[in-house]
XYZ file of C-alpha atoms in Angstrom:
364
model
C 19.439 -3.068 -13.092
C 16.001 -2.879 -11.797
C 14.007 -5.945 -11.816
C 11.444 -5.737 -14.687
C 8.466 -6.686 -12.113
C 9.224 -4.244 -9.475
C 6.135 -1.630 -9.281
C 6.829 -0.385 -6.011
C 2.938 -0.568 -5.127
C -0.021 -1.724 -7.305
C 0.771 -3.526 -10.791
C -1.204 -1.929 -13.595
C -1.336 -5.518 -14.756
C -3.278 -6.966 -12.114
C -6.721 -6.831 -13.778
C -7.805 -8.311 -17.094
C -8.688 -5.591 -19.602
C -12.099 -6.019 -19.316
C -12.179 -5.713 -15.868
C -10.278 -2.596 -15.678
C -12.485 -0.899 -18.249
C -15.466 -1.415 -15.756
C -13.645 -0.791 -12.695
C -12.466 2.928 -14.433
C -15.931 3.760 -15.548
C -17.284 2.848 -12.398
C -14.803 5.015 -10.628
C -15.076 8.011 -13.227
C -19.219 7.996 -12.820
C -18.515 8.609 -8.938
C -15.625 10.881 -8.675
C -17.454 13.212 -11.373
C -20.702 13.198 -9.412
C -19.147 14.255 -6.261
C -18.297 18.057 -5.090
C -15.606 20.314 -5.472
C -12.091 20.977 -3.921
C -13.396 22.236 -0.265
C -12.199 20.433 3.155
C -14.620 17.718 3.627
C -17.476 18.176 5.821
C -17.586 14.779 8.041
C -21.429 15.490 8.124
C -21.618 15.097 4.713
C -19.456 12.292 3.550
C -19.965 8.966 4.095
C -20.024 8.052 7.884
C -19.743 10.739 10.532
C -16.067 10.394 10.955
C -13.632 12.301 9.293
C -10.902 9.256 7.849
C -7.613 9.116 6.916
C -7.167 7.028 3.813
C -3.657 4.871 4.495
C -4.190 2.897 0.810
C -4.540 5.603 -1.660
C -2.767 4.671 -5.233
C -1.593 7.497 -7.352
C 0.169 7.390 -10.796
C 1.596 10.749 -11.321
C 0.944 12.598 -14.714
C 4.287 13.948 -14.895
C 5.630 10.168 -14.719
C 3.283 8.797 -17.468
C 4.368 11.491 -20.014
C 8.234 10.930 -19.032
C 7.581 7.115 -19.375
C 5.751 7.307 -22.607
C 8.607 9.825 -23.778
C 11.490 7.046 -23.251
C 9.533 4.611 -24.787
C 8.762 2.745 -21.066
C 5.208 2.355 -21.362
C 2.408 2.558 -23.937
C -0.373 5.103 -22.182
C -2.837 3.501 -24.081
C -2.382 0.492 -22.594
C -2.785 1.697 -19.077
C -6.144 1.321 -17.286
C -8.439 4.296 -17.528
C -8.218 4.911 -13.711
C -4.450 5.400 -13.726
C -5.346 8.473 -15.520
C -7.360 9.784 -12.946
C -5.706 12.884 -11.335
C -5.470 14.656 -7.912
C -8.830 16.630 -8.547
C -10.657 13.242 -8.996
C -9.038 12.111 -5.834
C -10.074 15.112 -3.967
C -13.902 14.579 -5.247
C -13.752 11.231 -4.399
C -12.456 11.875 -0.813
C -14.870 14.562 -0.034
C -17.768 11.966 -1.102
C -16.187 9.443 1.046
C -15.622 11.642 4.086
C -12.005 11.452 3.710
C -9.570 14.231 5.056
C -6.189 13.307 4.157
C -4.909 10.520 1.720
C -1.472 8.911 1.900
C -0.524 8.472 -1.480
C 0.924 5.121 -2.877
C 3.138 5.968 -5.903
C 2.957 3.350 -8.899
C 5.344 3.654 -11.605
C 5.784 0.253 -13.062
C 8.099 -0.131 -16.056
C 11.417 -1.958 -17.361
C 13.808 0.607 -16.604
C 16.968 0.291 -18.499
C 19.477 1.545 -15.845
C 19.683 2.645 -12.121
C 19.825 6.220 -13.445
C 16.455 5.947 -15.253
C 15.125 4.469 -12.102
C 16.140 7.272 -9.789
C 15.072 9.698 -12.277
C 11.514 7.783 -12.539
C 11.795 8.139 -8.607
C 12.118 12.147 -8.691
C 9.807 12.683 -11.026
C 7.071 10.965 -9.029
C 7.981 13.010 -5.599
C 8.023 15.677 -7.128
C 4.514 15.149 -8.324
C 3.442 13.752 -5.085
C 5.026 16.873 -3.627
C 2.903 19.585 -5.895
C -0.115 17.490 -5.218
C 0.486 18.103 -1.583
C 1.129 21.816 -1.700
C -1.914 22.536 -4.292
C -4.226 20.837 -1.652
C -3.244 21.447 1.810
C -4.139 19.226 4.800
C -5.386 16.723 1.881
C -2.442 14.523 1.266
C 0.879 12.975 2.101
C 3.090 10.416 0.566
C 5.340 7.464 0.698
C 8.547 7.041 -1.231
C 8.619 4.182 -3.773
C 11.312 1.783 -3.731
C 12.739 -0.982 -5.438
C 14.565 -3.382 -3.325
C 15.940 -5.214 -6.168
C 18.072 -2.224 -6.815
C 19.346 -1.584 -3.299
C 21.788 1.414 -4.389
C 18.779 3.291 -5.965
C 16.578 2.525 -2.990
C 19.356 3.866 -0.681
C 19.230 7.055 -2.226
C 15.200 7.237 -2.400
C 15.305 6.683 1.475
C 17.654 9.915 2.012
C 15.862 11.778 -0.694
C 12.355 11.651 0.319
C 12.746 10.976 3.921
C 15.426 13.045 4.693
C 14.463 15.878 2.230
C 11.487 15.579 0.800
C 9.125 15.108 3.883
C 7.721 11.934 2.986
C 5.833 9.899 5.475
C 7.209 6.517 4.995
C 8.021 4.307 2.261
C 6.386 1.735 -0.217
C 7.814 -1.740 -1.160
C 6.265 -4.852 -2.606
C 6.123 -8.213 -1.062
C 8.587 -9.881 -3.244
C 11.262 -8.547 -5.856
C 11.993 -11.408 -8.509
C 11.044 -14.023 -5.859
C 13.095 -12.647 -3.068
C 10.736 -11.812 -0.271
C 10.521 -9.047 2.609
C 12.611 -10.293 5.445
C 15.119 -11.826 3.311
C 18.596 -10.975 4.533
C 19.325 -9.066 1.214
C 17.166 -6.417 2.514
C 19.076 -6.084 5.852
C 20.939 -2.713 4.696
C 18.140 -0.979 3.587
C 16.050 -2.016 6.361
C 18.908 -1.015 8.713
C 18.563 2.351 7.101
C 14.823 2.225 7.617
C 15.497 1.606 11.405
C 17.131 4.843 11.763
C 14.657 6.821 10.038
C 11.967 4.833 12.337
C 10.203 4.632 9.256
C 6.775 3.410 8.185
C 7.212 0.611 5.651
C 3.833 0.263 3.737
C 3.836 -3.093 1.677
C 1.988 -4.065 -1.350
C 1.440 -7.652 -3.119
C 3.037 -8.419 -6.420
C 2.855 -11.128 -8.769
C 3.530 -14.466 -7.177
C 7.188 -15.753 -8.566
C 7.151 -17.498 -11.632
C 4.033 -15.860 -13.123
C 3.884 -14.138 -16.303
C 3.169 -10.383 -15.753
C -0.376 -9.406 -16.727
C -1.290 -13.295 -16.865
C -3.733 -15.302 -14.911
C -2.033 -17.753 -12.481
C -5.529 -19.577 -12.792
C -7.364 -18.893 -15.696
C -10.604 -16.662 -15.365
C -9.384 -15.799 -11.556
C -7.874 -12.334 -11.637
C -4.653 -12.613 -9.463
C -5.980 -9.629 -7.279
C -8.598 -12.272 -6.052
C -6.521 -14.740 -4.500
C -2.855 -14.183 -5.388
C -2.347 -10.670 -3.874
C -3.592 -11.818 -0.585
C -0.865 -14.822 -0.979
C 1.712 -13.023 -1.828
C 1.020 -10.695 1.109
C 0.848 -13.506 3.733
C 4.490 -14.919 2.140
C 5.819 -11.472 2.863
C 4.505 -11.383 6.590
C 5.576 -15.171 7.459
C 8.945 -14.744 6.267
C 9.220 -11.358 8.062
C 8.193 -13.486 11.206
C 10.368 -16.266 10.488
C 13.359 -14.089 9.778
C 12.175 -11.993 13.016
C 12.414 -8.898 10.947
C 10.919 -6.547 13.444
C 12.800 -7.824 16.423
C 16.259 -6.901 14.403
C 14.668 -3.540 13.296
C 12.576 -2.296 16.363
C 12.100 1.157 15.261
C 10.271 0.289 11.727
C 6.692 0.198 11.742
C 5.181 -2.216 8.906
C 1.970 -1.896 7.237
C 0.209 -5.096 5.758
C -2.682 -4.372 3.180
C -5.789 -6.288 2.680
C -6.074 -6.960 6.642
C -3.006 -8.988 6.098
C -3.980 -11.290 3.327
C -4.555 -14.653 4.898
C -1.918 -14.222 7.866
C -5.064 -13.872 10.453
C -6.441 -17.095 9.441
C -3.316 -19.460 8.986
C -1.922 -17.683 12.547
C -2.891 -20.905 14.755
C -1.341 -22.900 11.791
C 1.900 -21.044 12.092
C 2.183 -21.304 15.656
C 1.439 -25.063 15.658
C 3.878 -26.063 12.610
C 6.170 -23.313 12.303
C 8.711 -25.566 14.040
C 9.185 -27.148 10.385
C 10.634 -23.934 8.694
C 13.861 -23.097 8.119
C 14.932 -21.556 10.865
C 11.938 -22.972 12.962
C 9.229 -20.323 13.807
C 8.552 -20.137 17.562
C 5.351 -19.563 18.478
C 5.850 -16.671 20.711
C 7.514 -14.792 17.486
C 4.224 -15.481 15.820
C 2.264 -13.893 18.607
C 4.459 -11.098 19.099
C 4.580 -10.082 14.843
C 0.893 -10.631 14.700
C 0.489 -7.601 17.276
C 3.422 -5.292 15.839
C 2.217 -5.496 12.529
C -0.364 -2.987 11.167
C -3.183 -3.847 9.204
C -5.291 -1.736 6.540
C -8.969 -2.373 5.721
C -8.469 -2.085 1.904
C -10.371 -4.828 0.087
C -13.223 -4.737 1.003
C -11.512 -6.620 4.217
C -13.387 -9.883 5.377
C -15.382 -9.298 8.744
C -12.802 -8.348 11.448
C -13.605 -11.036 13.991
C -10.719 -13.227 13.310
C -8.258 -10.384 12.745
C -9.201 -9.241 16.064
C -8.650 -12.372 17.665
C -5.045 -12.042 16.910
C -4.622 -8.373 16.674
C -5.294 -5.249 19.018
C -7.861 -2.858 17.176
C -5.352 0.063 17.281
C -3.192 -1.629 14.781
C -5.677 -1.450 12.257
C -5.903 1.302 9.874
C -8.510 2.859 7.198
C -7.417 2.168 3.895
C -9.856 2.359 0.356
C -7.366 1.161 -2.513
C -8.591 3.785 -4.609
C -8.748 4.057 -7.691
C -7.679 0.610 -8.071
C -10.922 -0.299 -6.105
C -13.526 1.467 -7.864
C -15.583 3.979 -6.245
C -18.359 2.047 -5.939
C -16.911 -0.626 -4.540
C -15.713 1.574 -1.765
C -18.992 3.344 -1.451
C -21.487 0.417 -1.501
C -19.594 -2.368 -0.283
C -16.597 -1.238 1.778
C -17.831 1.538 3.804
C -21.024 0.081 4.680
C -19.731 -3.457 5.593
C -17.109 -1.392 7.810
C -19.435 0.322 9.627
C -21.572 -2.518 10.249
C -18.968 -4.840 11.104
C -20.112 -5.964 14.924
C -16.730 -6.852 15.769
C -15.828 -3.170 16.232
C -17.085 -1.034 19.070
C -17.679 2.460 18.325
C -14.496 3.645 19.722
C -12.439 0.978 17.732
C -13.892 2.152 14.642
C -12.988 5.580 15.429
C -9.307 4.800 16.092
C -9.387 3.118 12.862
C -10.659 6.071 10.841
C -8.096 8.322 12.052
C -6.606 8.319 15.465
C -4.508 4.802 14.607
C -2.851 6.741 11.801
C -1.984 9.719 13.558
C -0.618 7.802 16.312
C 1.626 5.947 13.861
C 2.313 9.183 11.818
C 1.870 12.200 13.727
C 3.007 14.413 10.541
C -0.383 13.356 9.510
C -1.879 16.119 11.894
C 0.192 18.658 10.313
C 0.490 18.300 6.594
């Protein structure tokens, strides 16, 4: 049975209710003020270059209705931004100069059986397919995986990647405290390796925490804990040499890799105390093979670029979990003004790096 903590994407309870309400109002104000459904004009969106958004959350309306009917969720307890739809997304994308968004599905619930989980995944996949078909060239999507149910995950890989045209899979950093890189996931990673799959990751609550509860009173978990969760998953994958054992997968770390760039030298120096010991060369090798998105907003890029080539950085907004005003007024201007990037590197981040990683995005 799936672990109740698994969300395959952003957890709805990552922010306190008052913050969620403010965030949703901000997002709603901005998307309602934006234009219609025409393809974006990069000369009128934010910045002159069309962008591919690799970190764009999506809660399927069909899944919300189905989950409510089965008593899995209370729609009234969902944050308001979880009720934004594809039309809202297109308006936001036009305003931000985003040409294409890759949907990161969100479907958190306590599923009662593996069969019910498969139904939830199938409903979400079909919803994302419908969105992509209704808005040609604007959307693609990831397959949600729940690695605490390996049989359902294997089915979802075959269904989404093999049949429905998904461009990758989305997983959380840990499932019930078992982090990415753990040998328990080797079978599913071997399947993903056969597909040369893109494995998009997202943080979750730290092990031992109560869903919806702040680890540190007054400090939302997304402020610190989410970055630590990503860092733990990345270090565990480095320790277990995941990218060496499954060389054909590509792993995306969100939020610029969490704390990983800042502890890279520490890991190289002290990794010998891990079990198994971490070779400094493995640290350097994995750091340069991971991909990193800019969702956040991320910190100035100098530290990241000290360890990572710029062609491994992908543009991401975190919308609608990140309100539109956060993206438009903070994240995008900071990325445009970051002195660590050359104009050529910024062009790659906005679009070209994603196209090299997922060539299908040029033809969606």
